[in-house]
Amino acid sequence: MPINRPKDAELVQSVIEYLSETLKPQLVDNKALYYNTLVAINVLKIVERSLLQGDEYSKRETELLGQLLKTEGTLDELNEMLIAQIDNGEQSLENKQLIETLLDISMAKVAIDNPKYSTYKKLSNIS
Amino acid sequence: MDTEDLQQKLAAVLAQQLGCTVTISELVKLTGGAAAQTWRFNAAFAEKCLPLVMRLAHDGEQFDGALDKKSEALVQGAAVESGVPAANILAVLEPAAGLGEGYIMAYIEGETIPQKILGQSRFQVARSNMAKQCGEILATIHAVPLSDVSLLPQYSVPQQIQRLKNNFLSYGEQLPVFHYAFKWLEERMPADADSCLVHGDFRHGNLIVNEQGIAAILDWEMAHIGNPMEDLGWLCVNSWRFGRSDLPVGGFGIREDLYAAYEKKSGRAVSPDVVTFWELYGVLKWGIICLYQTHVHLIGKERSVERAAIGRRVSECELDIMDLIAA
């Protein structure tokens, strides 16, 4: 039996709503508390996106690294292998597949961490 | 330390420095950054009333290479002597004053928040001048006689990269993009250039701006002796464009204006490839500063939601590195 509703992302969403709509307006006169509340809301939005997209992200990272390294493994193992190959020169920095893989993974990470980031918007053609 | 206590100690320090009775009023905290906190106040003495700023060291540890406040004051003072727009230093705090490590300087009116400087129409004229001004100010900083700042550490480019790499590796985070970036830098190290005073944190956010343009340069704690192009690259790092990716110089200007003004004033040619090298170094360094900030939280040295959140900005740097590489 699954864990009862609300789902994790729904719980987080409720706290985001509370902080944004109830708490934040009370804090306009206290710069530090107001600012830290904005940061807290932002953190919860990362958690929310991570809950919704995290599995998909890990699957994609595993897939992309597996294709690049022509092997299978856990994310830890694949990343460790890639790092070793970059450090010891086995991976040429000019390798287009390497560059595209790292770019794709970075885009997918920022999609969770901060999809409003300028470079993310530029590269996904969002204005 | 409460405000009243702070006020009394400040009055005592300034009385000693100026040789007369000083009354402190309107003491307010301006910022409580990760590396320092600044307080603004008025000092009344001998029928004068001066607006001043006190910059105090943060209690915790600092990012690798950051200067103590006494050295920072000395560098800032030397820069002012050479004609760099920065606040005049009035006093360096001695331990006996009981205020901690810090210094007192003139207050300079203006805005420092990049979003306001980039967004408000009253800064329109300022924005159009700032890239050129940055070039001229950087040329002035890079011309500060090294004998005036002989206390500063000097690093060759390979040493600087190795130090940053050691710092990165100490956090134990698996980031292939950062390894890629180090390798890329190691393969493209610029030939030895003239050694100069490098500000080390010359970026949007550390500029005091009024309606005409830049009034002063802040935050001298990352100053060192090194390759002058490091400052030009750091100024163009995407994180300091605050959303205006299309304007590479701090989100307010174009490279051509920065380079032309710098070349004219310094007589030193700017190689765009060398600036790109330092821009990538800068993105990487900002990413490692984010790792450091979040590490201070993770190991329990200083817990805060802000420090936790900054760890998730590392991916922005990964993306900017790959964007620069793929370009």
CSV table of C-alpha atoms in Angstrom, one decimal:
chain,number,residue,atom,x,y,z
A,1,MET,CA,0.0,0.0,0.0
A,2,PRO,CA,1.5,3.4,-0.9
A,3,ILE,CA,2.0,6.1,1.7
A,4,ASN,CA,-1.1,8.1,2.2
A,5,ARG,CA,-2.0,11.4,0.5
A,6,PRO,CA,-0.9,14.1,0.4
A,7,LYS,CA,2.1,13.0,-1.7
A,8,ASP,CA,5.6,14.4,-0.7
A,9,ALA,CA,5.4,17.1,-3.4
A,10,GLU,CA,1.9,18.0,-2.3
A,11,LEU,CA,3.1,18.4,1.3
A,12,VAL,CA,6.0,20.6,0.2
A,13,GLN,CA,3.6,22.6,-2.0
A,14,SER,CA,1.5,23.3,1.1
A,15,VAL,CA,4.5,24.7,3.0
A,16,ILE,CA,5.5,26.8,0.0
A,17,GLU,CA,2.0,28.3,0.0
A,18,TYR,CA,2.0,28.9,3.7
A,19,LEU,CA,5.4,30.7,3.6
A,20,SER,CA,4.6,32.7,0.5
A,21,GLU,CA,1.0,33.7,1.2
A,22,THR,CA,0.8,33.8,5.0
A,23,LEU,CA,4.2,34.3,6.5
A,24,LYS,CA,6.1,36.4,3.9
A,25,PRO,CA,3.6,39.4,3.9
A,26,GLN,CA,4.1,39.7,7.7
A,27,LEU,CA,7.8,40.1,7.4
A,28,VAL,CA,8.2,43.1,5.0
A,29,ASP,CA,9.5,45.2,7.8
A,30,ASN,CA,12.3,42.8,8.7
A,31,LYS,CA,14.8,42.6,5.8
A,32,ALA,CA,16.7,39.6,7.2
A,33,LEU,CA,13.7,37.5,8.0
A,34,TYR,CA,12.0,38.4,4.7
A,35,TYR,CA,15.1,37.5,2.7
A,36,ASN,CA,15.7,34.2,4.5
A,37,THR,CA,12.0,33.3,3.9
A,38,LEU,CA,12.5,33.9,0.2
A,39,VAL,CA,15.5,31.6,0.3
A,40,ALA,CA,13.5,29.0,2.3
A,41,ILE,CA,10.7,29.1,-0.3
A,42,ASN,CA,13.2,28.7,-3.1
A,43,VAL,CA,14.7,25.7,-1.3
A,44,LEU,CA,11.3,24.1,-1.1
A,45,LYS,CA,10.7,24.7,-4.8
A,46,ILE,CA,13.9,22.8,-5.6
A,47,VAL,CA,12.7,20.0,-3.4
A,48,GLU,CA,9.4,20.0,-5.1
A,49,ARG,CA,11.0,19.8,-8.6
A,50,SER,CA,13.4,17.2,-7.4
A,51,LEU,CA,10.5,15.0,-6.1
A,52,LEU,CA,8.7,15.4,-9.4
A,53,GLN,CA,11.7,15.1,-11.8
A,54,GLY,CA,14.4,13.5,-9.8
A,55,ASP,CA,13.8,9.9,-10.9
A,56,GLU,CA,13.7,10.9,-14.5
A,57,TYR,CA,16.9,12.9,-14.1
A,58,SER,CA,18.8,10.0,-12.6
A,59,LYS,CA,17.6,7.7,-15.3
A,60,ARG,CA,18.7,10.1,-18.0
A,61,GLU,CA,22.1,10.7,-16.4
A,62,THR,CA,22.7,7.0,-16.1
A,63,GLU,CA,21.7,6.5,-19.7
A,64,LEU,CA,23.9,9.3,-21.1
A,65,LEU,CA,27.0,8.3,-19.0
A,66,GLY,CA,26.5,4.7,-20.0
A,67,GLN,CA,26.4,5.5,-23.7
A,68,LEU,CA,29.5,7.7,-23.4
A,69,LEU,CA,31.5,5.2,-21.4
A,70,LYS,CA,30.1,2.2,-23.2
A,71,THR,CA,29.4,0.4,-19.9
A,72,GLU,CA,26.8,-0.1,-17.2
A,73,GLY,CA,27.0,0.8,-13.6
A,74,THR,CA,25.5,2.9,-10.8
A,75,LEU,CA,25.6,6.7,-11.1
A,76,ASP,CA,28.5,6.8,-8.6
A,77,GLU,CA,30.5,4.3,-10.5
A,78,LEU,CA,29.9,5.9,-13.9
A,79,ASN,CA,30.7,9.4,-12.6
A,80,GLU,CA,33.9,8.1,-10.9
A,81,MET,CA,34.9,6.4,-14.1
A,82,LEU,CA,34.3,9.5,-16.2
A,83,ILE,CA,36.3,11.7,-13.7
A,84,ALA,CA,39.2,9.3,-13.9
A,85,GLN,CA,39.1,9.3,-17.7
A,86,ILE,CA,39.0,13.1,-17.9
A,87,ASP,CA,41.9,13.4,-15.3
A,88,ASN,CA,44.1,10.8,-17.0
A,89,GLY,CA,43.5,12.1,-20.5
A,90,GLU,CA,41.7,9.0,-21.8
A,91,GLN,CA,38.8,11.3,-22.6
A,92,SER,CA,39.8,13.9,-25.2
A,93,LEU,CA,38.4,17.3,-24.2
A,94,GLU,CA,37.5,17.8,-27.9
A,95,ASN,CA,35.2,14.7,-28.0
A,96,LYS,CA,31.9,16.0,-29.1
A,97,GLN,CA,29.9,13.3,-27.4
A,98,LEU,CA,31.7,14.1,-24.1
A,99,ILE,CA,30.8,17.8,-24.4
A,100,GLU,CA,27.2,17.1,-25.4
A,101,THR,CA,26.8,14.6,-22.6
A,102,LEU,CA,28.1,17.1,-19.9
A,103,LEU,CA,26.0,19.9,-21.4
A,104,ASP,CA,22.8,17.7,-21.4
A,105,ILE,CA,23.3,16.6,-17.8
A,106,SER,CA,24.0,20.1,-16.7
A,107,MET,CA,20.8,21.3,-18.4
A,108,ALA,CA,18.8,18.6,-16.7
A,109,LYS,CA,20.3,19.5,-13.3
A,110,VAL,CA,19.6,23.2,-13.7
A,111,ALA,CA,16.0,22.3,-14.7
A,112,ILE,CA,15.6,21.1,-11.1
A,113,ASP,CA,17.9,23.6,-9.3
A,114,ASN,CA,16.9,26.8,-11.1
A,115,PRO,CA,15.0,26.7,-14.3
A,116,LYS,CA,14.9,30.5,-14.3
A,117,TYR,CA,18.7,30.7,-14.7
A,118,SER,CA,19.7,32.8,-17.7
A,119,THR,CA,21.9,30.3,-19.4
A,120,TYR,CA,19.2,27.6,-19.0
A,121,LYS,CA,16.6,29.8,-20.6
A,122,LYS,CA,19.1,30.8,-23.4
A,123,LEU,CA,19.9,27.2,-24.2
A,124,SER,CA,16.3,26.0,-24.1
A,125,ASN,CA,15.2,29.0,-26.2
A,126,ILE,CA,12.9,30.4,-23.5
A,127,SER,CA,12.8,34.2,-23.4
B,1,MET,CA,27.9,42.9,21.0
B,2,ASP,CA,24.8,45.1,21.2
B,3,THR,CA,24.5,48.4,19.3
B,4,GLU,CA,25.2,50.6,22.3
B,5,ASP,CA,28.3,48.7,23.2
B,6,LEU,CA,29.5,48.9,19.6
B,7,GLN,CA,28.8,52.7,19.6
B,8,GLN,CA,30.9,53.3,22.7
B,9,LYS,CA,33.8,51.3,21.4
B,10,LEU,CA,33.6,53.0,18.0
B,11,ALA,CA,33.7,56.4,19.7
B,12,ALA,CA,36.8,55.4,21.7
B,13,VAL,CA,38.6,54.2,18.6
B,14,LEU,CA,37.9,57.4,16.6
B,15,ALA,CA,38.7,59.7,19.6
B,16,GLN,CA,42.1,58.1,19.8
B,17,GLN,CA,42.6,58.3,16.1
B,18,LEU,CA,41.4,61.9,15.7
B,19,GLY,CA,42.6,63.3,19.1
B,20,CYS,CA,39.3,64.8,20.1
B,21,THR,CA,35.9,63.8,21.5
B,22,VAL,CA,33.7,61.9,19.0
B,23,THR,CA,30.0,61.2,19.2
B,24,ILE,CA,28.6,58.3,17.2
B,25,SER,CA,25.0,58.4,16.0
B,26,GLU,CA,22.7,56.5,13.6
B,27,LEU,CA,24.6,53.3,13.7
B,28,VAL,CA,23.0,50.7,11.4
B,29,LYS,CA,24.1,47.4,10.0
B,30,LEU,CA,24.3,47.6,6.2
B,31,THR,CA,25.2,44.0,5.2
B,32,GLY,CA,26.0,40.8,6.9
B,33,GLY,CA,27.8,39.0,4.1
B,34,ALA,CA,29.5,35.7,4.4
B,35,ALA,CA,32.9,37.3,4.6
B,36,ALA,CA,32.3,40.5,6.5
B,37,GLN,CA,29.7,42.7,7.9
B,38,THR,CA,29.4,46.5,7.4
B,39,TRP,CA,28.0,49.1,9.7
B,40,ARG,CA,27.2,52.7,8.7
B,41,PHE,CA,27.2,55.6,11.2
B,42,ASN,CA,27.8,59.3,11.7
B,43,ALA,CA,30.8,60.5,13.6
B,44,ALA,CA,30.5,64.1,15.0
B,45,PHE,CA,33.6,65.8,16.2
B,46,ALA,CA,35.1,69.4,16.2
B,47,GLU,CA,31.9,70.8,14.6
B,48,LYS,CA,32.1,68.3,11.8
B,49,CYS,CA,29.9,65.3,11.1
B,50,LEU,CA,31.2,62.6,8.9
B,51,PRO,CA,29.3,59.6,7.5
B,52,LEU,CA,31.5,56.5,8.0
B,53,VAL,CA,31.5,52.8,7.5
B,54,MET,CA,33.0,50.1,9.6
B,55,ARG,CA,33.8,46.8,8.0
B,56,LEU,CA,34.2,43.9,10.4
B,57,ALA,CA,35.6,40.4,9.8
B,58,HIS,CA,33.3,37.5,10.0
B,59,ASP,CA,34.0,35.2,12.9
B,60,GLY,CA,34.2,32.1,10.9
B,61,GLU,CA,36.8,30.8,8.5
B,62,GLN,CA,37.3,32.4,5.1
B,63,PHE,CA,37.6,31.1,1.5
B,64,ASP,CA,41.2,30.1,0.6
B,65,GLY,CA,43.3,33.2,-0.2
B,66,ALA,CA,41.1,35.8,1.5
B,67,LEU,CA,43.1,38.6,3.3
B,68,ASP,CA,42.7,39.5,6.9
B,69,LYS,CA,41.1,42.9,7.4
B,70,LYS,CA,44.3,44.7,8.2
B,71,SER,CA,45.8,43.7,4.9
B,72,GLU,CA,42.6,44.4,3.1
B,73,ALA,CA,42.6,48.0,4.5
B,74,LEU,CA,46.2,48.4,3.4
B,75,VAL,CA,45.5,47.3,-0.2
B,76,GLN,CA,42.4,49.5,-0.4
B,77,GLY,CA,44.4,52.4,1.0
B,78,ALA,CA,47.2,51.9,-1.6
B,79,ALA,CA,44.6,51.7,-4.4
B,80,VAL,CA,43.0,55.0,-3.2
B,81,GLU,CA,46.6,56.6,-3.2
B,82,SER,CA,46.9,55.5,-6.9
B,83,GLY,CA,43.7,57.1,-7.9
B,84,VAL,CA,41.3,54.2,-7.7
B,85,PRO,CA,37.8,55.2,-6.7
B,86,ALA,CA,37.5,53.4,-3.3
B,87,ALA,CA,36.7,54.6,0.2
B,88,ASN,CA,39.5,56.3,2.1
B,89,ILE,CA,40.6,54.3,5.1
B,90,LEU,CA,40.3,56.2,8.4
B,91,ALA,CA,41.4,53.6,11.0
B,92,VAL,CA,42.4,50.0,11.2
B,93,LEU,CA,41.0,48.4,14.4
B,94,GLU,CA,43.5,47.1,16.8
B,95,PRO,CA,42.6,44.1,19.1
B,96,ALA,CA,42.6,46.4,22.1
B,97,ALA,CA,39.6,48.2,20.8
B,98,GLY,CA,37.5,45.2,21.4
B,99,LEU,CA,35.6,45.3,18.1
B,100,GLY,CA,37.3,42.4,16.4
B,101,GLU,CA,39.2,42.6,13.2
B,102,GLY,CA,38.2,45.4,10.9
B,103,TYR,CA,38.6,48.9,9.7
B,104,ILE,CA,36.8,52.2,9.4
B,105,MET,CA,36.4,54.1,6.1
B,106,ALA,CA,34.6,56.9,4.5
B,107,TYR,CA,30.9,56.3,3.5
B,108,ILE,CA,30.3,56.7,-0.2
B,109,GLU,CA,26.7,57.4,-1.4
B,110,GLY,CA,25.3,55.1,-4.0
B,111,GLU,CA,23.6,51.8,-4.9
B,112,THR,CA,25.3,48.4,-4.8
B,113,ILE,CA,22.4,46.0,-5.5
B,114,PRO,CA,22.9,44.8,-9.2
B,115,GLN,CA,19.2,44.2,-9.8
B,116,LYS,CA,18.4,47.8,-9.0
B,117,ILE,CA,21.3,49.2,-11.0
B,118,LEU,CA,20.3,47.1,-14.0
B,119,GLY,CA,16.6,47.7,-13.6
B,120,GLN,CA,16.0,51.3,-12.6
B,121,SER,CA,15.7,54.0,-15.2
B,122,ARG,CA,17.6,56.5,-13.0
B,123,PHE,CA,20.8,54.4,-13.7
B,124,GLN,CA,20.4,54.5,-17.5
B,125,VAL,CA,23.2,57.0,-18.0
B,126,ALA,CA,25.4,55.2,-15.5
B,127,ARG,CA,24.9,51.8,-17.2
B,128,SER,CA,26.0,53.2,-20.6
B,129,ASN,CA,29.3,54.5,-19.0
B,130,MET,CA,30.1,51.6,-16.7
B,131,ALA,CA,31.9,49.1,-19.1
B,132,LYS,CA,34.3,51.9,-20.2
B,133,GLN,CA,34.7,53.0,-16.5
B,134,CYS,CA,35.5,49.4,-15.5
B,135,GLY,CA,38.2,49.3,-18.1
B,136,GLU,CA,39.8,52.5,-16.8
B,137,ILE,CA,39.5,51.6,-13.1
B,138,LEU,CA,41.0,48.2,-13.7
B,139,ALA,CA,43.9,49.8,-15.6
B,140,THR,CA,44.4,52.1,-12.6
B,141,ILE,CA,44.3,49.1,-10.1
B,142,HIS,CA,46.7,47.2,-12.2
B,143,ALA,CA,49.1,50.2,-12.2
B,144,VAL,CA,49.3,50.3,-8.3
B,145,PRO,CA,53.0,50.1,-7.5
B,146,LEU,CA,53.8,46.6,-6.2
B,147,SER,CA,56.0,48.1,-3.6
B,148,ASP,CA,52.9,49.6,-2.0
B,149,VAL,CA,51.3,46.2,-1.7
B,150,SER,CA,54.3,44.0,-1.0
B,151,LEU,CA,52.5,42.1,1.7
B,152,LEU,CA,50.2,40.4,-0.8
B,153,PRO,CA,50.7,36.8,-1.9
B,154,GLN,CA,51.9,36.2,-5.5
B,155,TYR,CA,50.8,33.1,-7.5
B,156,SER,CA,51.8,32.0,-10.9
B,157,VAL,CA,49.0,30.7,-13.1
B,158,PRO,CA,49.8,27.0,-12.5
B,159,GLN,CA,50.0,27.6,-8.7
B,160,GLN,CA,46.7,29.4,-8.7
B,161,ILE,CA,45.0,26.6,-10.6
B,162,GLN,CA,46.5,24.0,-8.4
B,163,ARG,CA,45.4,25.8,-5.2
B,164,LEU,CA,41.8,26.0,-6.6
B,165,LYS,CA,41.9,22.4,-7.5
B,166,ASN,CA,43.1,21.3,-4.1
B,167,ASN,CA,40.4,23.3,-2.5
B,168,PHE,CA,37.8,21.7,-4.8
B,169,LEU,CA,39.0,18.2,-4.2
B,170,SER,CA,38.8,18.7,-0.4
B,171,TYR,CA,35.0,18.8,-0.6
B,172,GLY,CA,34.9,15.4,-2.2
B,173,GLU,CA,32.0,16.2,-4.6
B,174,GLN,CA,31.7,14.2,-7.8
B,175,LEU,CA,31.6,16.8,-10.5
B,176,PRO,CA,33.0,15.7,-13.9
B,177,VAL,CA,32.4,19.1,-15.4
B,178,PHE,CA,34.7,20.7,-12.9
B,179,HIS,CA,37.4,18.1,-13.7
B,180,TYR,CA,36.9,18.9,-17.4
B,181,ALA,CA,37.3,22.6,-16.6
B,182,PHE,CA,40.5,22.1,-14.7
B,183,LYS,CA,41.9,20.0,-17.5
B,184,TRP,CA,40.8,22.6,-20.1
B,185,LEU,CA,42.5,25.4,-18.1
B,186,GLU,CA,45.7,23.3,-17.6
B,187,GLU,CA,46.0,22.9,-21.3
B,188,ARG,CA,45.5,26.6,-22.1
B,189,MET,CA,47.5,28.4,-19.5
B,190,PRO,CA,48.5,31.9,-20.8
B,191,ALA,CA,52.1,32.8,-21.1
B,192,ASP,CA,53.6,34.7,-18.2
B,193,ALA,CA,52.3,38.3,-18.2
B,194,ASP,CA,53.4,41.3,-16.1
B,195,SER,CA,52.5,40.8,-12.5
B,196,CYS,CA,50.0,43.3,-11.2
B,197,LEU,CA,47.8,44.0,-8.2
B,198,VAL,CA,44.7,42.0,-9.0
B,199,HIS,CA,41.5,43.0,-7.2
B,200,GLY,CA,40.3,39.5,-7.2
B,201,ASP,CA,36.6,40.2,-6.8
B,202,PHE,CA,35.9,43.1,-9.3
B,203,ARG,CA,32.4,42.4,-10.3
B,204,HIS,CA,28.8,43.8,-10.3
B,205,GLY,CA,27.7,43.7,-6.7
B,206,ASN,CA,31.0,45.2,-5.5
B,207,LEU,CA,30.5,48.5,-7.3
B,208,ILE,CA,28.9,51.6,-5.6
B,209,VAL,CA,27.0,53.2,-8.4
B,210,ASN,CA,25.4,56.6,-8.6
B,211,GLU,CA,23.4,58.3,-11.5
B,212,GLN,CA,26.7,59.1,-13.4
B,213,GLY,CA,28.4,55.7,-13.0
B,214,ILE,CA,30.8,53.9,-10.7
B,215,ALA,CA,31.6,55.9,-7.6
B,216,ALA,CA,33.7,53.3,-5.7
B,217,ILE,CA,35.0,49.7,-5.7
B,218,LEU,CA,34.3,47.5,-2.7
B,219,ASP,CA,35.6,44.3,-1.1
B,220,TRP,CA,39.3,44.1,-1.5
B,221,GLU,CA,39.8,40.9,0.5
B,222,MET,CA,40.6,38.7,-2.5
B,223,ALA,CA,43.4,41.0,-3.7
B,224,HIS,CA,46.7,39.3,-4.8
B,225,ILE,CA,49.5,39.7,-7.2
B,226,GLY,CA,48.9,38.0,-10.5
B,227,ASN,CA,47.9,38.1,-14.1
B,228,PRO,CA,45.8,41.3,-14.7
B,229,MET,CA,43.5,39.6,-17.1
B,230,GLU,CA,42.0,37.6,-14.2
B,231,ASP,CA,40.0,40.7,-13.2
B,232,LEU,CA,38.6,41.2,-16.7
B,233,GLY,CA,37.5,37.6,-17.0
B,234,TRP,CA,35.9,37.6,-13.5
B,235,LEU,CA,33.9,40.7,-14.4
B,236,CYS,CA,32.4,38.9,-17.4
B,237,VAL,CA,31.3,35.7,-15.5
B,238,ASN,CA,27.7,35.1,-16.3
B,239,SER,CA,26.7,34.9,-12.6
B,240,TRP,CA,27.6,38.7,-12.3
B,241,ARG,CA,25.3,39.6,-15.3
B,242,PHE,CA,22.3,39.1,-13.1
B,243,GLY,CA,20.1,37.7,-15.8
B,244,ARG,CA,21.4,40.0,-18.6
B,245,SER,CA,23.4,37.3,-20.4
B,246,ASP,CA,23.4,39.4,-23.6
B,247,LEU,CA,25.6,42.1,-21.8
B,248,PRO,CA,28.7,40.2,-20.8
B,249,VAL,CA,30.3,43.0,-18.8
B,250,GLY,CA,28.3,42.8,-15.5
B,251,GLY,CA,25.0,42.8,-17.4
B,252,PHE,CA,25.5,46.5,-18.2
B,253,GLY,CA,28.0,46.6,-21.0
B,254,ILE,CA,29.8,45.0,-24.0
B,255,ARG,CA,33.3,43.6,-24.1
B,256,GLU,CA,34.5,46.0,-26.8
B,257,ASP,CA,34.0,49.0,-24.5
B,258,LEU,CA,35.7,47.3,-21.6
B,259,TYR,CA,38.7,46.2,-23.6
B,260,ALA,CA,39.1,49.5,-25.5
B,261,ALA,CA,39.1,51.6,-22.4
B,262,TYR,CA,41.5,49.2,-20.6
B,263,GLU,CA,43.9,49.1,-23.5
B,264,LYS,CA,43.9,52.9,-23.9
B,265,LYS,CA,44.5,53.6,-20.2
B,266,SER,CA,46.9,50.7,-19.5
B,267,GLY,CA,48.8,50.5,-22.8
B,268,ARG,CA,48.4,46.7,-22.4
B,269,ALA,CA,46.8,44.7,-25.2
B,270,VAL,CA,43.8,42.6,-24.3
B,271,SER,CA,43.7,39.1,-25.8
B,272,PRO,CA,40.1,37.9,-25.9
B,273,ASP,CA,41.3,34.3,-25.6
B,274,VAL,CA,43.1,35.1,-22.4
B,275,VAL,CA,40.0,36.8,-21.0
B,276,THR,CA,38.0,33.7,-21.9
B,277,PHE,CA,40.5,31.6,-20.0
B,278,TRP,CA,40.0,33.7,-16.9
B,279,GLU,CA,36.3,33.8,-17.4
B,280,LEU,CA,36.1,30.0,-17.3
B,281,TYR,CA,38.5,30.1,-14.4
B,282,GLY,CA,36.1,32.6,-12.8
B,283,VAL,CA,33.0,30.4,-13.3
B,284,LEU,CA,34.8,27.5,-11.9
B,285,LYS,CA,36.0,29.5,-8.9
B,286,TRP,CA,32.5,30.8,-8.2
B,287,GLY,CA,31.3,27.2,-8.3
B,288,ILE,CA,33.9,26.2,-5.8
B,289,ILE,CA,33.1,29.2,-3.6
B,290,CYS,CA,29.5,27.9,-3.6
B,291,LEU,CA,30.8,24.4,-2.6
B,292,TYR,CA,32.8,26.0,0.2
B,293,GLN,CA,29.8,28.1,1.4
B,294,THR,CA,27.5,25.0,1.5
B,295,HIS,CA,30.3,22.9,3.1
B,296,VAL,CA,30.5,25.3,6.0
B,297,HIS,CA,26.8,24.5,6.6
B,298,LEU,CA,27.1,20.8,5.9
B,299,ILE,CA,29.9,20.2,8.4
B,300,GLY,CA,27.8,22.1,11.0
B,301,LYS,CA,30.2,25.0,11.4
B,302,GLU,CA,27.6,27.5,10.5
B,303,ARG,CA,24.1,26.2,9.8
B,304,SER,CA,21.9,28.4,7.6
B,305,VAL,CA,19.2,27.9,4.9
B,306,GLU,CA,21.1,30.4,2.7
B,307,ARG,CA,24.3,28.4,2.9
B,308,ALA,CA,22.4,25.2,2.2
B,309,ALA,CA,20.7,26.8,-0.8
B,310,ILE,CA,23.9,28.0,-2.4
B,311,GLY,CA,25.1,24.4,-2.8
B,312,ARG,CA,22.4,24.0,-5.5
B,313,ARG,CA,23.8,26.9,-7.4
B,314,VAL,CA,26.8,24.8,-8.3
B,315,SER,CA,24.9,23.4,-11.3
B,316,GLU,CA,24.5,26.9,-12.7
B,317,CYS,CA,28.3,27.0,-12.9
B,318,GLU,CA,28.5,23.5,-14.5
B,319,LEU,CA,26.1,24.8,-17.1
B,320,ASP,CA,28.0,28.0,-17.7
B,321,ILE,CA,31.3,26.1,-18.0
B,322,MET,CA,29.8,23.7,-20.7
B,323,ASP,CA,28.1,26.7,-22.4
B,324,LEU,CA,31.5,28.4,-22.7
B,325,ILE,CA,33.2,25.2,-23.9
B,326,ALA,CA,30.5,24.4,-26.5
B,327,ALA,CA,30.5,28.0,-27.8
